[in-house]
Amino acid sequence: MPEPAAPLAVEVRDLVKVFRLRRSPGIGGGRSAAKTIVAVDRVSFSVAQGRSLAVVGESGSGKTTLARMAVGLERPTAGQIAVGGRERRWKHVGSRERRRRAREVQIVFQDPYSSLDPRQTVGRCLDEMLRLHFDMDHARRTERIAALLEQVGLDERHAAAYPRALSGGQRQRVAIARALACEPRVLICDEAVASLDVSIQAQVLNLLSDIREETAVSYLFISHDLAVVRQVSDEILVMKDGRVVERGQTDRVLDDPADPYTQRLLAAIPRPGWHPVADPESDLVTS
Amino acid sequence: MATAAAIAEIAAPVRRRRHIDPVIVGASVLIGALVVVALLAPWISPYDPNSANILATNQGVSAAHWLGTDPSGRDVLSRLIWGARLSLLGPALIILIATTLGTVLAIASAWIGGLFDQVVSRVMDILFAFPGLVLAMVAVAMFGSGPIAPVVALSIAYTPYITRILRSASLRERNLPYISACYVGGVPARSICSRHLLPNIFPLLLTQAALSFGSALVTLAAVSYLGLGVQPPTATWGLMVATGQTAILAGHPGASIASGILIIVTVVAFNLLGDRLANRHAVQGL
Ligand SMILES: Nc1ncnc2c1ncn2[C@@H]1O[C@H](COP(=O)(O)OP(=O)(O)OP(=O)(O)O)[C@@H](O)[C@H]1O
Ligand SMILES: [Mg+2]
């Protein structure tokens, strides 16, 4: 239930992203026909401080593009993004402005195997973020690194490890710690658990819920997996071909989908061990 | 499945303990020894490399002259030792300049993209059209022979190779999420390039430098051989192959063969080193 008084962490209005695919010039030369893809088509949503919004939809529906625009990796073709009540501009974003934005929105990517610099230890990775954003001396940073590692369920000893020595789940925890090091208002998780083992998935999801309780961070949670979505989100946004086809409270949308596309999406994901209807006998998801 | 994966990952650091590659060690030792010989030339060379002795021309192997003498009666071993200096310094300078230029251009192209990238790529394509030897000959024609013109020309000739390979590697790295994460984390562009991109393409950079070194050495030797580079009587291996030719006809191939073998051995050492570094990089890249 979104309390109307809660300040908005992110507000997105009529966001559009059009990709121009330039085809290689033909043999005859001349101007090649430019094909365009509307990856995101007039999407609007907002996330209140401390709330969690899930974005679901089939592959290619524009979820990642939406996330990349929110963190400044992609420039919107049209529309506005406001974070913490402040409108984003897209021209002349210097490194000071980028640093400020880093403390507003952070992202955890899907693939834990490529989202950490292979030539940087976990400790140095976190230290880099702390140095950049906070005026801390060495001792305080070391302390903070230990605290961050503990927060994501890792050990102080992991600070000296290179990513290659860590498992996928551990790497993803490091990526979460790196994102949290900036103390952002909003954490975007783009399929952040999709590549993990089911048991490790559950651990990381629990971790994310704990973090939300501890830090009042807002989540934008992108996922294919409706069971995951149910566990972590308050509200849900269903996307198809770049457009929002349905939105609402998570339980309402998942239990009683209004849009035929959402209905098909729900029907298409019968995962073993997952029971769409609350089943007191089975306690698989929460245990 | 889960446990198997977990065990594999726990075991990974142990398996990762870098075992020593004998080829890398051998090639490095050989190259190191050549460099030491070049540096110590004044102390270890038995004779003055340029002192001619018309009474002792074209001598064979003897206790006084381990590798004999050339048609001017100069000690071949001494000339090989002194020749190591320019023969190695030339390619070293070429590779230093070309890799520095190439790396900067490659990373800048990959990072900035757009028009800058296109212009750099086009210029490199044009330079590619000229083989190093041709470029060196043009440079000599313009600036006169001597050690400098061929080195500058070959530096320019090798830059496109390095740039092209490192650019595509940088582009690949640049599109990986860890670079995006740095960007989103507010890391300044310069730090992303120097502290994240560069270290990650560094093994490839080393490989390319080693492979290009061998090729630059041969090309520079060819320039010397053609009489366009360093001028006689200065000793370089390439020049020794050339000046030894008259002796070959007279039945005294020693000087040419010895310097030729030295060139081949050095080039093979650098190529093996480059090859093995490339393999190791490929394995670690997994
Ligand atoms: N850089 C790009 N250039 C061109 N087209 C792109 C680019 N990025 C995304 N697209 C296109 O935009 C559309 C949306 O892609 P996006 O990655 O946002 O989908 P997604 O919902 O995240 O899919 P998935 O669930 O597979 O991750 C796709 O058709 C994709 O091909
Ligand atoms: Mg995606």
PDB file of N, CA, C and O in Angstrom, chain A residues 216-244:
ATOM      1  N   ALA A 216      16.414   1.012   4.349  1.00  0.00           N
ATOM      2  CA  ALA A 216      15.333   1.779   3.720  1.00  0.00           C
ATOM      3  C   ALA A 216      15.632   2.118   2.264  1.00  0.00           C
ATOM      4  O   ALA A 216      15.177   3.122   1.742  1.00  0.00           O
ATOM      5  N   VAL A 217      16.451   1.277   1.611  1.00  0.00           N
ATOM      6  CA  VAL A 217      16.736   1.470   0.196  1.00  0.00           C
ATOM      7  C   VAL A 217      15.511   1.037  -0.614  1.00  0.00           C
ATOM      8  O   VAL A 217      14.732   0.185  -0.165  1.00  0.00           O
ATOM      9  N   SER A 218      15.293   1.684  -1.747  1.00  0.00           N
ATOM     10  CA  SER A 218      14.199   1.251  -2.620  1.00  0.00           C
ATOM     11  C   SER A 218      14.761   0.278  -3.651  1.00  0.00           C
ATOM     12  O   SER A 218      15.906   0.404  -4.058  1.00  0.00           O
ATOM     13  N   TYR A 219      13.924  -0.646  -4.078  1.00  0.00           N
ATOM     14  CA  TYR A 219      14.372  -1.599  -5.091  1.00  0.00           C
ATOM     15  C   TYR A 219      13.604  -1.436  -6.390  1.00  0.00           C
ATOM     16  O   TYR A 219      12.392  -1.225  -6.392  1.00  0.00           O
ATOM     17  N   LEU A 220      14.363  -1.555  -7.483  1.00  0.00           N
ATOM     18  CA  LEU A 220      13.725  -1.773  -8.774  1.00  0.00           C
ATOM     19  C   LEU A 220      14.205  -3.157  -9.171  1.00  0.00           C
ATOM     20  O   LEU A 220      15.384  -3.370  -9.409  1.00  0.00           O
ATOM     21  N   PHE A 221      13.285  -4.092  -9.160  1.00  0.00           N
ATOM     22  CA  PHE A 221      13.691  -5.484  -9.256  1.00  0.00           C
ATOM     23  C   PHE A 221      13.242  -6.075 -10.575  1.00  0.00           C
ATOM     24  O   PHE A 221      12.057  -6.295 -10.807  1.00  0.00           O
ATOM     25  N   ILE A 222      14.201  -6.336 -11.436  1.00  0.00           N
ATOM     26  CA  ILE A 222      13.875  -6.858 -12.758  1.00  0.00           C
ATOM     27  C   ILE A 222      14.033  -8.365 -12.746  1.00  0.00           C
ATOM     28  O   ILE A 222      15.066  -8.871 -12.321  1.00  0.00           O
ATOM     29  N   SER A 223      13.007  -9.059 -13.192  1.00  0.00           N
ATOM     30  CA  SER A 223      13.105 -10.516 -13.128  1.00  0.00           C
ATOM     31  C   SER A 223      12.173 -11.206 -14.112  1.00  0.00           C
ATOM     32  O   SER A 223      11.139 -10.689 -14.507  1.00  0.00           O
ATOM     33  N   HIS A 224      12.626 -12.387 -14.523  1.00  0.00           N
ATOM     34  CA  HIS A 224      11.768 -13.275 -15.294  1.00  0.00           C
ATOM     35  C   HIS A 224      10.885 -14.093 -14.376  1.00  0.00           C
ATOM     36  O   HIS A 224       9.868 -14.631 -14.781  1.00  0.00           O
ATOM     37  N   ASP A 225      11.378 -14.230 -13.145  1.00  0.00           N
ATOM     38  CA  ASP A 225      10.899 -15.286 -12.275  1.00  0.00           C
ATOM     39  C   ASP A 225       9.824 -14.757 -11.340  1.00  0.00           C
ATOM     40  O   ASP A 225      10.095 -13.981 -10.429  1.00  0.00           O
ATOM     41  N   LEU A 226       8.580 -15.205 -11.570  1.00  0.00           N
ATOM     42  CA  LEU A 226       7.485 -14.611 -10.814  1.00  0.00           C
ATOM     43  C   LEU A 226       7.489 -15.029  -9.343  1.00  0.00           C
ATOM     44  O   LEU A 226       7.008 -14.295  -8.490  1.00  0.00           O
ATOM     45  N   ALA A 227       8.098 -16.188  -9.049  1.00  0.00           N
ATOM     46  CA  ALA A 227       8.195 -16.604  -7.654  1.00  0.00           C
ATOM     47  C   ALA A 227       9.118 -15.649  -6.904  1.00  0.00           C
ATOM     48  O   ALA A 227       8.843 -15.234  -5.777  1.00  0.00           O
ATOM     49  N   VAL A 228      10.206 -15.286  -7.572  1.00  0.00           N
ATOM     50  CA  VAL A 228      11.151 -14.333  -6.999  1.00  0.00           C
ATOM     51  C   VAL A 228      10.468 -12.992  -6.785  1.00  0.00           C
ATOM     52  O   VAL A 228      10.581 -12.365  -5.735  1.00  0.00           O
ATOM     53  N   VAL A 229       9.721 -12.596  -7.794  1.00  0.00           N
ATOM     54  CA  VAL A 229       9.049 -11.303  -7.752  1.00  0.00           C
ATOM     55  C   VAL A 229       8.088 -11.232  -6.564  1.00  0.00           C
ATOM     56  O   VAL A 229       8.027 -10.250  -5.835  1.00  0.00           O
ATOM     57  N   ARG A 230       7.382 -12.297  -6.349  1.00  0.00           N
ATOM     58  CA  ARG A 230       6.423 -12.315  -5.250  1.00  0.00           C
ATOM     59  C   ARG A 230       7.133 -12.105  -3.903  1.00  0.00           C
ATOM     60  O   ARG A 230       6.644 -11.420  -3.026  1.00  0.00           O
ATOM     61  N   GLN A 231       8.315 -12.701  -3.815  1.00  0.00           N
ATOM     62  CA  GLN A 231       9.038 -12.625  -2.557  1.00  0.00           C
ATOM     63  C   GLN A 231       9.580 -11.227  -2.254  1.00  0.00           C
ATOM     64  O   GLN A 231       9.653 -10.835  -1.100  1.00  0.00           O
ATOM     65  N   VAL A 232       9.988 -10.495  -3.299  1.00  0.00           N
ATOM     66  CA  VAL A 232      10.708  -9.256  -3.005  1.00  0.00           C
ATOM     67  C   VAL A 232       9.962  -7.962  -3.294  1.00  0.00           C
ATOM     68  O   VAL A 232      10.416  -6.908  -2.881  1.00  0.00           O
ATOM     69  N   SER A 233       8.846  -8.020  -4.011  1.00  0.00           N
ATOM     70  CA  SER A 233       8.295  -6.738  -4.450  1.00  0.00           C
ATOM     71  C   SER A 233       6.950  -6.404  -3.821  1.00  0.00           C
ATOM     72  O   SER A 233       6.169  -7.281  -3.460  1.00  0.00           O
ATOM     73  N   ASP A 234       6.701  -5.098  -3.681  1.00  0.00           N
ATOM     74  CA  ASP A 234       5.403  -4.621  -3.218  1.00  0.00           C
ATOM     75  C   ASP A 234       4.469  -4.439  -4.409  1.00  0.00           C
ATOM     76  O   ASP A 234       3.302  -4.763  -4.366  1.00  0.00           O
ATOM     77  N   GLU A 235       5.066  -3.871  -5.467  1.00  0.00           N
ATOM     78  CA  GLU A 235       4.271  -3.612  -6.656  1.00  0.00           C
ATOM     79  C   GLU A 235       4.948  -4.229  -7.862  1.00  0.00           C
ATOM     80  O   GLU A 235       6.128  -4.567  -7.823  1.00  0.00           O
ATOM     81  N   ILE A 236       4.193  -4.306  -8.931  1.00  0.00           N
ATOM     82  CA  ILE A 236       4.713  -4.991 -10.105  1.00  0.00           C
ATOM     83  C   ILE A 236       4.319  -4.238 -11.368  1.00  0.00           C
ATOM     84  O   ILE A 236       3.273  -3.597 -11.419  1.00  0.00           O
ATOM     85  N   LEU A 237       5.210  -4.305 -12.343  1.00  0.00           N
ATOM     86  CA  LEU A 237       4.988  -3.639 -13.616  1.00  0.00           C
ATOM     87  C   LEU A 237       5.226  -4.705 -14.682  1.00  0.00           C
ATOM     88  O   LEU A 237       6.285  -5.320 -14.713  1.00  0.00           O
ATOM     89  N   VAL A 238       4.226  -4.959 -15.504  1.00  0.00           N
ATOM     90  CA  VAL A 238       4.393  -5.985 -16.531  1.00  0.00           C
ATOM     91  C   VAL A 238       4.650  -5.296 -17.859  1.00  0.00           C
ATOM     92  O   VAL A 238       3.875  -4.441 -18.285  1.00  0.00           O
ATOM     93  N   MET A 239       5.755  -5.669 -18.502  1.00  0.00           N
ATOM     94  CA  MET A 239       6.100  -5.028 -19.776  1.00  0.00           C
ATOM     95  C   MET A 239       6.015  -6.006 -20.930  1.00  0.00           C
ATOM     96  O   MET A 239       6.303  -7.194 -20.785  1.00  0.00           O
ATOM     97  N   LYS A 240       5.606  -5.463 -22.074  1.00  0.00           N
ATOM     98  CA  LYS A 240       5.603  -6.252 -23.299  1.00  0.00           C
ATOM     99  C   LYS A 240       5.967  -5.310 -24.440  1.00  0.00           C
ATOM    100  O   LYS A 240       5.390  -4.229 -24.550  1.00  0.00           O
ATOM    101  N   ASP A 241       6.934  -5.696 -25.238  1.00  0.00           N
ATOM    102  CA  ASP A 241       7.383  -4.878 -26.364  1.00  0.00           C
ATOM    103  C   ASP A 241       7.614  -3.423 -25.977  1.00  0.00           C
ATOM    104  O   ASP A 241       7.213  -2.506 -26.711  1.00  0.00           O
ATOM    105  N   GLY A 242       8.217  -3.218 -24.828  1.00  0.00           N
ATOM    106  CA  GLY A 242       8.567  -1.856 -24.435  1.00  0.00           C
ATOM    107  C   GLY A 242       7.454  -1.090 -23.751  1.00  0.00           C
ATOM    108  O   GLY A 242       7.669   0.009 -23.253  1.00  0.00           O
ATOM    109  N   ARG A 243       6.248  -1.641 -23.747  1.00  0.00           N
ATOM    110  CA  ARG A 243       5.117  -0.939 -23.136  1.00  0.00           C
ATOM    111  C   ARG A 243       4.694  -1.611 -21.835  1.00  0.00           C
ATOM    112  O   ARG A 243       4.871  -2.811 -21.649  1.00  0.00           O
ATOM    113  N   VAL A 244       4.116  -0.789 -20.955  1.00  0.00           N
ATOM    114  CA  VAL A 244       3.577  -1.354 -19.729  1.00  0.00           C
ATOM    115  C   VAL A 244       2.178  -1.874 -20.043  1.00  0.00           C
ATOM    116  O   VAL A 244       1.334  -1.137 -20.538  1.00  0.00           O
TER     117      VAL A 244
END
